[in-house]
Structure formats: C-alpha cells, structure tokens
PDB file of C-alpha atoms in Angstrom:
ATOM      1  CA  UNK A   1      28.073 -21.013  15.397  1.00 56.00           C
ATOM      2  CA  UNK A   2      25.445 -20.997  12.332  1.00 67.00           C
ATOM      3  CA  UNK A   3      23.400 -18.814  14.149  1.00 86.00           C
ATOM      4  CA  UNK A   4      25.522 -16.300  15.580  1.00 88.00           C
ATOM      5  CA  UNK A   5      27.086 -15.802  12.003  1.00 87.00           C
ATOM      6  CA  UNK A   6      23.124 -15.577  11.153  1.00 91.00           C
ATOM      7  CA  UNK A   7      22.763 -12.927  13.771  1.00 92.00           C
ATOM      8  CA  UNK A   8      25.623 -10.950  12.770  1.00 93.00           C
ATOM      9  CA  UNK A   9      24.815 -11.019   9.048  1.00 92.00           C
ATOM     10  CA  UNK A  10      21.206  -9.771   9.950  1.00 94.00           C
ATOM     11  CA  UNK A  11      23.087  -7.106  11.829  1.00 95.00           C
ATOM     12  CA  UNK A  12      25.321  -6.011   9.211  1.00 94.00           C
ATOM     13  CA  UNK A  13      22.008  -5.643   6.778  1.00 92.00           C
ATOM     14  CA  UNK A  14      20.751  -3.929   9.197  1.00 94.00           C
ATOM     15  CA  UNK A  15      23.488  -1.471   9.048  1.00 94.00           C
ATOM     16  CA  UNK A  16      23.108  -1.442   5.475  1.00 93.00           C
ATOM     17  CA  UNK A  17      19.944   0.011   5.854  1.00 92.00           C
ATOM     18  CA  UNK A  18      20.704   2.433   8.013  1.00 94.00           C
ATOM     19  CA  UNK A  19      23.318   4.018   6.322  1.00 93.00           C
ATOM     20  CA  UNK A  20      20.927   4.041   3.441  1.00 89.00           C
ATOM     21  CA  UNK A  21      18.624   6.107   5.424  1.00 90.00           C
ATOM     22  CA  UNK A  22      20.514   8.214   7.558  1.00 90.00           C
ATOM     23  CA  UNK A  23      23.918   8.209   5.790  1.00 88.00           C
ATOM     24  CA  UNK A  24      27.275   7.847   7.920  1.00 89.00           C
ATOM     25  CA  UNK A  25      27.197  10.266  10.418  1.00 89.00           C
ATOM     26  CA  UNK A  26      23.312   9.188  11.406  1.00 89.00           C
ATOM     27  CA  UNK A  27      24.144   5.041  11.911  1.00 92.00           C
ATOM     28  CA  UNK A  28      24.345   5.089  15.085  1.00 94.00           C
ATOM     29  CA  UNK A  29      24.370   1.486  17.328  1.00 95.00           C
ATOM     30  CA  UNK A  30      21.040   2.408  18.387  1.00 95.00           C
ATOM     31  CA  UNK A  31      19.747   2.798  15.407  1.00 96.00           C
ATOM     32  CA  UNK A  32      21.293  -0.293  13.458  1.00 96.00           C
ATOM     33  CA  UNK A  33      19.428  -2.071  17.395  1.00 96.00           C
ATOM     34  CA  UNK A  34      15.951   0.069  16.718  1.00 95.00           C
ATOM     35  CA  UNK A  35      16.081  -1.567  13.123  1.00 95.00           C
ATOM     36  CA  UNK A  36      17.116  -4.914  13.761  1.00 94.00           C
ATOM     37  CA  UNK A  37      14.848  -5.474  16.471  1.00 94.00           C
ATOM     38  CA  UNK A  38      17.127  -5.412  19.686  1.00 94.00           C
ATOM     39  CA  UNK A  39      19.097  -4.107  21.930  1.00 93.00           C
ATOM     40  CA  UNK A  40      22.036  -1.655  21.400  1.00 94.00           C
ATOM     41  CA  UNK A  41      23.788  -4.353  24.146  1.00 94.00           C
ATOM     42  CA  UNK A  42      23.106  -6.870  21.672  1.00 92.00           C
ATOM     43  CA  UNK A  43      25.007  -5.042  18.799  1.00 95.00           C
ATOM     44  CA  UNK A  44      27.996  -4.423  21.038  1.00 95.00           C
ATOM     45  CA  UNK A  45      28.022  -8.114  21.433  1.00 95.00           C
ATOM     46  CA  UNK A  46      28.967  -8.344  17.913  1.00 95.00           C
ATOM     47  CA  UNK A  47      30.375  -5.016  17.407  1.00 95.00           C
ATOM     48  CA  UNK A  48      32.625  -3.305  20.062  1.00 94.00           C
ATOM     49  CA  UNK A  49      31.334   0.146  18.348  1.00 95.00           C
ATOM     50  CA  UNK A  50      30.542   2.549  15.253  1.00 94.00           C
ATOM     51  CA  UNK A  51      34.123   1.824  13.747  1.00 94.00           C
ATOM     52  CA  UNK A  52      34.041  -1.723  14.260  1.00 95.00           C
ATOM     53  CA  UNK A  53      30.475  -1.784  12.872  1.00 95.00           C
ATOM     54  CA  UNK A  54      31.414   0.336  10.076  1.00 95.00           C
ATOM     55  CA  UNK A  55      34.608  -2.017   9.357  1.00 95.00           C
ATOM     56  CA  UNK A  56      32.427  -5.298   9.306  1.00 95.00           C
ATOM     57  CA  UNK A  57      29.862  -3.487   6.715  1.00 93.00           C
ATOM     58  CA  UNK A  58      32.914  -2.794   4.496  1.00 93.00           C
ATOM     59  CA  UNK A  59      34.761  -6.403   4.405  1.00 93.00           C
ATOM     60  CA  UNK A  60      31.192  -7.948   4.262  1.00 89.00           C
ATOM     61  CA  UNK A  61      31.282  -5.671   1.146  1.00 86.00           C
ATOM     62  CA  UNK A  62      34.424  -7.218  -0.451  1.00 88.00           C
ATOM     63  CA  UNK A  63      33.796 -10.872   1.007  1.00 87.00           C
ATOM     64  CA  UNK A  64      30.648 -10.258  -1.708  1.00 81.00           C
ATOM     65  CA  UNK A  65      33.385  -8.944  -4.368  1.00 80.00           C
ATOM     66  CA  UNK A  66      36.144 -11.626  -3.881  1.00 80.00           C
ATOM     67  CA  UNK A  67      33.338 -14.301  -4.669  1.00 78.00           C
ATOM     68  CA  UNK A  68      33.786 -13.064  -8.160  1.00 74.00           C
ATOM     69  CA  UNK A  69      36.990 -14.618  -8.838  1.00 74.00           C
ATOM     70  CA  UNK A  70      36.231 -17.767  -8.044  1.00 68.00           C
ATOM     71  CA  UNK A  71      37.121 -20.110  -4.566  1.00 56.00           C
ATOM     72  CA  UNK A  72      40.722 -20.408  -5.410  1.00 50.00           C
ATOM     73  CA  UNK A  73      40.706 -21.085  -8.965  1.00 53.00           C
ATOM     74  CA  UNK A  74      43.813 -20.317 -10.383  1.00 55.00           C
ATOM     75  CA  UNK A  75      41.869 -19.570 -14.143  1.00 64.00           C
ATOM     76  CA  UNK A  76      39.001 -16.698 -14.589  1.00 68.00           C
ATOM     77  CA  UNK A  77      36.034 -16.467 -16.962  1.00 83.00           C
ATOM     78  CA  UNK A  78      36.812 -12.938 -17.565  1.00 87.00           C
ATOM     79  CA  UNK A  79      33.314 -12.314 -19.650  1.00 89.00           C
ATOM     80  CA  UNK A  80      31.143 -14.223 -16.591  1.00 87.00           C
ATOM     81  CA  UNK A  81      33.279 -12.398 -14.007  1.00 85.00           C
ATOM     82  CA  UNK A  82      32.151  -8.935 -15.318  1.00 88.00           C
ATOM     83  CA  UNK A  83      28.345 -10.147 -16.194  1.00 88.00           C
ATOM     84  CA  UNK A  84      27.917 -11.247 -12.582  1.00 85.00           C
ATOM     85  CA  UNK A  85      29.444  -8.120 -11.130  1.00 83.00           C
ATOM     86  CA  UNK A  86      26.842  -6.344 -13.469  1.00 85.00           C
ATOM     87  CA  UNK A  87      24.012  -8.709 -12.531  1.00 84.00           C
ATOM     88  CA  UNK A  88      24.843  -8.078  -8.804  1.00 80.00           C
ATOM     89  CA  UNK A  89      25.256  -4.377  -8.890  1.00 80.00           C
ATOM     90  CA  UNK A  90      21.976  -4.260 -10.333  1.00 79.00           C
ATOM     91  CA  UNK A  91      20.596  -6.704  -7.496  1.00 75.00           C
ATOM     92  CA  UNK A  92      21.932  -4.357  -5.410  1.00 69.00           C
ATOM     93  CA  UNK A  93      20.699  -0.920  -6.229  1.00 61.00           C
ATOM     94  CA  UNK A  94      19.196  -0.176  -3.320  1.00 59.00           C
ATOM     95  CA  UNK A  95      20.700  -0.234   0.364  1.00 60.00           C
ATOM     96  CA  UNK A  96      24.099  -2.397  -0.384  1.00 77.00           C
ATOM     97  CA  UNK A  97      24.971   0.267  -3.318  1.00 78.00           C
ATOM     98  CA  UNK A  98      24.032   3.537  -1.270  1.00 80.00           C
ATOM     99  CA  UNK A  99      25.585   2.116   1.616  1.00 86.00           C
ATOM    100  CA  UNK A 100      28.566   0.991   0.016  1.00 85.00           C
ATOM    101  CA  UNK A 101      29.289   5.092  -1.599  1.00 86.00           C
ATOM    102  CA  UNK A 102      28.688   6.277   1.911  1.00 88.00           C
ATOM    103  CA  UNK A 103      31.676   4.815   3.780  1.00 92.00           C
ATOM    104  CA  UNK A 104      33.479   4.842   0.506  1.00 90.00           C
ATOM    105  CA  UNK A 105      33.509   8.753   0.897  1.00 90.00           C
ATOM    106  CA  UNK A 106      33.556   8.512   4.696  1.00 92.00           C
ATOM    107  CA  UNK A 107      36.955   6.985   4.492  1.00 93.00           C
ATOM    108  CA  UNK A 108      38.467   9.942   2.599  1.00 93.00           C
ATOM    109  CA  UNK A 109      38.504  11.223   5.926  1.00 93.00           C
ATOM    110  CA  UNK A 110      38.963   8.527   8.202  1.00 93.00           C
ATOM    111  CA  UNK A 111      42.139   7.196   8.123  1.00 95.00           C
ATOM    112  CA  UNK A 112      40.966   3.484  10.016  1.00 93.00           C
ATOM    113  CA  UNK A 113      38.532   2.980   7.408  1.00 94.00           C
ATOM    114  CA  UNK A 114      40.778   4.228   4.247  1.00 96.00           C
ATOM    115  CA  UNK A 115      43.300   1.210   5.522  1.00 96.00           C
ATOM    116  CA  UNK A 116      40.687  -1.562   5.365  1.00 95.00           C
ATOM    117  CA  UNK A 117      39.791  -0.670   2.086  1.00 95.00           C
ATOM    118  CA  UNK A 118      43.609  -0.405   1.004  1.00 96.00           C
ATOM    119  CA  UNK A 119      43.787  -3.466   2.546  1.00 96.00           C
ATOM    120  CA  UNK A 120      41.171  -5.442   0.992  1.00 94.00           C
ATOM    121  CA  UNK A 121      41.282  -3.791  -2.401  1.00 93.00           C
ATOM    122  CA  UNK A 122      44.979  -4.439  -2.130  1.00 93.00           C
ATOM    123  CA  UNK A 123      43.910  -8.546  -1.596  1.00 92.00           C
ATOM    124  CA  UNK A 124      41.703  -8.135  -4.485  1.00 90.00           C
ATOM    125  CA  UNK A 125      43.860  -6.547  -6.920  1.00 92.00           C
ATOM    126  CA  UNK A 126      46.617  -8.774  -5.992  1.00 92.00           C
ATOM    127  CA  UNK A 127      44.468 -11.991  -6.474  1.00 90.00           C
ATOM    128  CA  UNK A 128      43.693 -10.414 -10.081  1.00 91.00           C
ATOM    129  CA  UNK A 129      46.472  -9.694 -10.942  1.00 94.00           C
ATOM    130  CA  UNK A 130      47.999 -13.230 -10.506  1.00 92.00           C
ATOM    131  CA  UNK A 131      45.100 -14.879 -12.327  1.00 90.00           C
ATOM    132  CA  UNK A 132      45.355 -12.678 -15.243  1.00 93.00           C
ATOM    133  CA  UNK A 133      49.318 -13.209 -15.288  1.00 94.00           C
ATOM    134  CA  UNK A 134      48.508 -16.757 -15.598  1.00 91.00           C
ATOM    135  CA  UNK A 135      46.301 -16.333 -18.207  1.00 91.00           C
ATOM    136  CA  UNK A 136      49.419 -14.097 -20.019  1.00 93.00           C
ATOM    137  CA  UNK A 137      51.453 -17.494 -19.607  1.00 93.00           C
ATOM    138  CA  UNK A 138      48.742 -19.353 -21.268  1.00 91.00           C
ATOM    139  CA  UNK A 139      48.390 -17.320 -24.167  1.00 91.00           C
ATOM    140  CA  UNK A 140      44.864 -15.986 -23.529  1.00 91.00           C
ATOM    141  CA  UNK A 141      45.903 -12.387 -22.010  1.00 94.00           C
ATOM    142  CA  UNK A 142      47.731  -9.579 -23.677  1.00 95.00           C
ATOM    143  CA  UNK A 143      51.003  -9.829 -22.519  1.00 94.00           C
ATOM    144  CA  UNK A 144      52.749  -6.261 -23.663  1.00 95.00           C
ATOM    145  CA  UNK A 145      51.033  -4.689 -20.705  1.00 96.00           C
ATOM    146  CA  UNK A 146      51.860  -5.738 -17.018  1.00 97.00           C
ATOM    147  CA  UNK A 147      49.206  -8.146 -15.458  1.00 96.00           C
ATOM    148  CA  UNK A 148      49.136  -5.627 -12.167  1.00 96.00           C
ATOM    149  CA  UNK A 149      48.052  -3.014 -14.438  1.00 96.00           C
ATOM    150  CA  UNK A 150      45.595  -4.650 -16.431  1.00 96.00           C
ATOM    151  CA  UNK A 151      43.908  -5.525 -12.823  1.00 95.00           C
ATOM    152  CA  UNK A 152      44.134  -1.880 -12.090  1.00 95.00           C
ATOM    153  CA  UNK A 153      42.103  -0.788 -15.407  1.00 95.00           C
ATOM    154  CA  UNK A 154      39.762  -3.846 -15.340  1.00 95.00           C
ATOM    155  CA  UNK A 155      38.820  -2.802 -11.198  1.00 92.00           C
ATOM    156  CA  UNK A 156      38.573   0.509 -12.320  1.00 93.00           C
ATOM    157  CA  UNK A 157      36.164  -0.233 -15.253  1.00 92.00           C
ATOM    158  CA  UNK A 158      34.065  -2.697 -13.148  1.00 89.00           C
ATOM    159  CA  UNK A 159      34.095   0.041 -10.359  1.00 89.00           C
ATOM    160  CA  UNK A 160      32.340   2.569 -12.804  1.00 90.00           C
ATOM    161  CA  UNK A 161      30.218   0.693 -13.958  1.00 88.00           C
ATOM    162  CA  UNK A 162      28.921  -0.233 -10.495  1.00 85.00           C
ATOM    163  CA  UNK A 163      28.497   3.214  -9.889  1.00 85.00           C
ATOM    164  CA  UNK A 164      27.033   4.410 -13.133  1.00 87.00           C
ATOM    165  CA  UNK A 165      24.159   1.622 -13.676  1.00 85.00           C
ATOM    166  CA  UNK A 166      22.252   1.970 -10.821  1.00 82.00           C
ATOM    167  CA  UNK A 167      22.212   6.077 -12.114  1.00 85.00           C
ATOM    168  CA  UNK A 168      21.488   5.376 -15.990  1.00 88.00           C
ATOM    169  CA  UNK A 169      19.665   1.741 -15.848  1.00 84.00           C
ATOM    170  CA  UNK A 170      18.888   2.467 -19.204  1.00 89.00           C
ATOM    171  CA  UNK A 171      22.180   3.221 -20.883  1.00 88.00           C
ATOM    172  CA  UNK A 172      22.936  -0.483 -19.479  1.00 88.00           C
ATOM    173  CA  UNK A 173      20.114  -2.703 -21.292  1.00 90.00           C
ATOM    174  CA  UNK A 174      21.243  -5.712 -22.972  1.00 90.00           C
ATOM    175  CA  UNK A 175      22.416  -4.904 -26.084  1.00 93.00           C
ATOM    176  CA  UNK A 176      24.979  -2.630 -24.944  1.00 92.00           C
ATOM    177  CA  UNK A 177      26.163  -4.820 -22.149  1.00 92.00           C
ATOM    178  CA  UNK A 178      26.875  -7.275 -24.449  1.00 93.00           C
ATOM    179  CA  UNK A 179      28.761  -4.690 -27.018  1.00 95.00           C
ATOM    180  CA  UNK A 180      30.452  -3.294 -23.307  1.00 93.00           C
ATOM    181  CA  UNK A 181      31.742  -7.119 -22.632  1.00 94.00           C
ATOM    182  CA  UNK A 182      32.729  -7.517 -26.303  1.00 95.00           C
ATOM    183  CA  UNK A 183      34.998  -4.553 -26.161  1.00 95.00           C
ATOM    184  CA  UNK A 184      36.317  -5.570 -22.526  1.00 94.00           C
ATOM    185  CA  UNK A 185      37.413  -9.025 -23.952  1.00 94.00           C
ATOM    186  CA  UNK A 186      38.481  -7.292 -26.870  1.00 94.00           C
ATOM    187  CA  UNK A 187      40.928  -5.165 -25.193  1.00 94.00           C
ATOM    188  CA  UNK A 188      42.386  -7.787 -23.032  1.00 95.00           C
ATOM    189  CA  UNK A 189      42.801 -10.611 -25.743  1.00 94.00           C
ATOM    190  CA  UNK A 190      46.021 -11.123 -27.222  1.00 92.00           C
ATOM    191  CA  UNK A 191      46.699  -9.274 -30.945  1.00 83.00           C
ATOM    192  CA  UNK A 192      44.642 -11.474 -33.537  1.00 72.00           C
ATOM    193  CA  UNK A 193      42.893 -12.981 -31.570  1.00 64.00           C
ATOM    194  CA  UNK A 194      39.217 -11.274 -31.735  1.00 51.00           C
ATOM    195  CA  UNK A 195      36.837  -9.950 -30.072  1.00 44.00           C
ATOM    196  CA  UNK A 196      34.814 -13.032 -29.781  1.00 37.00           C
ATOM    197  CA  UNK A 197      37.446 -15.010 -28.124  1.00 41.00           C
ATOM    198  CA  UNK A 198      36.744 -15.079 -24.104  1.00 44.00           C
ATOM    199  CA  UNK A 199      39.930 -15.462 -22.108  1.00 38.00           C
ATOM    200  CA  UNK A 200      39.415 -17.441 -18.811  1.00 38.00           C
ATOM    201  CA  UNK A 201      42.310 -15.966 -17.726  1.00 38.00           C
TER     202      UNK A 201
END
C-alpha cells in the first residue's frame, strides 16, 4: 500500500509540474508519463484520465490546506495557523502555487472541477467555522459577527495573501508579517482584549 500511495504522490508532483510548464490545456497523460518516467498505461493505472488526474491534483491541494487546522482538534492557534499557511505558500512558490492558479481558473469553466472545489472549500470552511464558534463560546473570538462569516473573511484573507506573496516577496518580509498577524488577531479578538492576545480559537 505504502508504495502505491508513493507512486501516486510522485505522480501527482509530476502533474504539478506539468501544469507549471505547459498550463491546463498542455497536461496531457503523456506528458505527466514523459515526466515521471513511465508509461501513459501506468498513469491510467492511477488515474482513469485528464479529469480524474486533474481532480486528484486539486484535493491533494486541500489535503495540504486542511493540515492547517489541526488533526481534529476542536481549538486553533489562529496566529500559527496563518504563519504556517504563509511559511508554506512561500515553500511553495514554484510548481504547487502556479499549478494550483491554473485549475483554479480552469474550473471557471468546467463545471466537474468547480464542484470539487465547492466541495472541499465547503469542508474547509465548515471545519473553520465550527472551531472559531467554539472559540466564540470560550470567550477568545468576537462574538457580534457570525463564526461562518468570520471563516469566510479569514479564507479570503489567507487566500490573498497566498496569491500576492509569491508576486511581491518583498512587501511580505518579517516585520510586516508580524504587524499583518497583529492586525489579524486584532480583528478577531473580542472588544478589550488587544492586539497582543492570540485566540486559539
């Protein structure tokens, strides 16, 4: 099992790259075989065809994001959960973040692909949304705005960023992430309590 997972993860990078390179409409099976070093038989052992290729690149995507909150924890560092999503988006400025924008705007015009991310966003937000609820019930969250849309404006904020700092590296160096993450927790804490508070919520 270990190293058919393996396999299928090396194929999915593979992918990656190729949709780096060539963009959507040039990842072809043959090409994601030509750059992993097989067959195209081999890559229809794991993946029936483009779509399904395409589909497994995308939740591999948010398998990556739904690490961030945690493995089931009902309580979220909000402050660590943004500095790792910074830390990996900046890992990840080559292939993962090109790749990622390219199906992203693919999907505008693919309905299959626009449901799995609806889908898995959906998850994602949802899963939020209950943790930072629970932190409302604790005391550590605002509560005068509704914890569904207080996931909606955090995602959204998180998304930018992701797709700003890879663009203007420099506008991100530490200083300013810091003052960025201040503000965040800022806007999120309860009245009174501070900027320097950090919910876990």
């Amino acid at each position: 099992m270990g190293d058919r997972d393996a396999r299928r993860a090396e194929l999915l990078n593979a992918a990656i790259a190729v949709i780096e390179e060539e963009g959507f409409a040039g990842a072809s099976l043959r090409k994601v075989a030509q750059r992993a070093g097989c067959t195209t038989g081999a890559v229809t052992y794991y993946f029936a065809n483009k779509e399904a290729m395409m589909t497994a690149v995308i939740e591999s995507r948010f398998d990556v994001f739904d690490t961030l909150l945690g493995k089931g924890d009902a309580q979220i560092d909000l402050r660590a959960g943004f500095e790792r999503w910074l830390d990996l988006t900046r890992s990840d400025m080559g292939g993962g973040w090109v790749a990622g924008l390219q199906l992203l705007a693919h999907a505008q015009h693919d309905p299959a692909l626009a449901a799995v991310y609806q889908r898995r966003y959906g998850r994602y937000r949802r899963r939020f949304a209950t943790m930072l609820e629970e932190g409302q019930q604790r005391g550590v969250i605002r509560n005068d705005i509704p914890a569904e849309l207080l996931a909606d404006h955090l995602s959204a904020m998180g998304d930018g960023w992701m797709m700003l700092l890879p663009i203007e590296a420099d506008r991100f160096e530490p200083a300013r992430i810091t003052a960025l993450l201040d503000s965040m927790i800022a806007m999120v804490s309860p009245p009174g309590a501070g900027p320097a508070s950090k919910p876990a919520g």
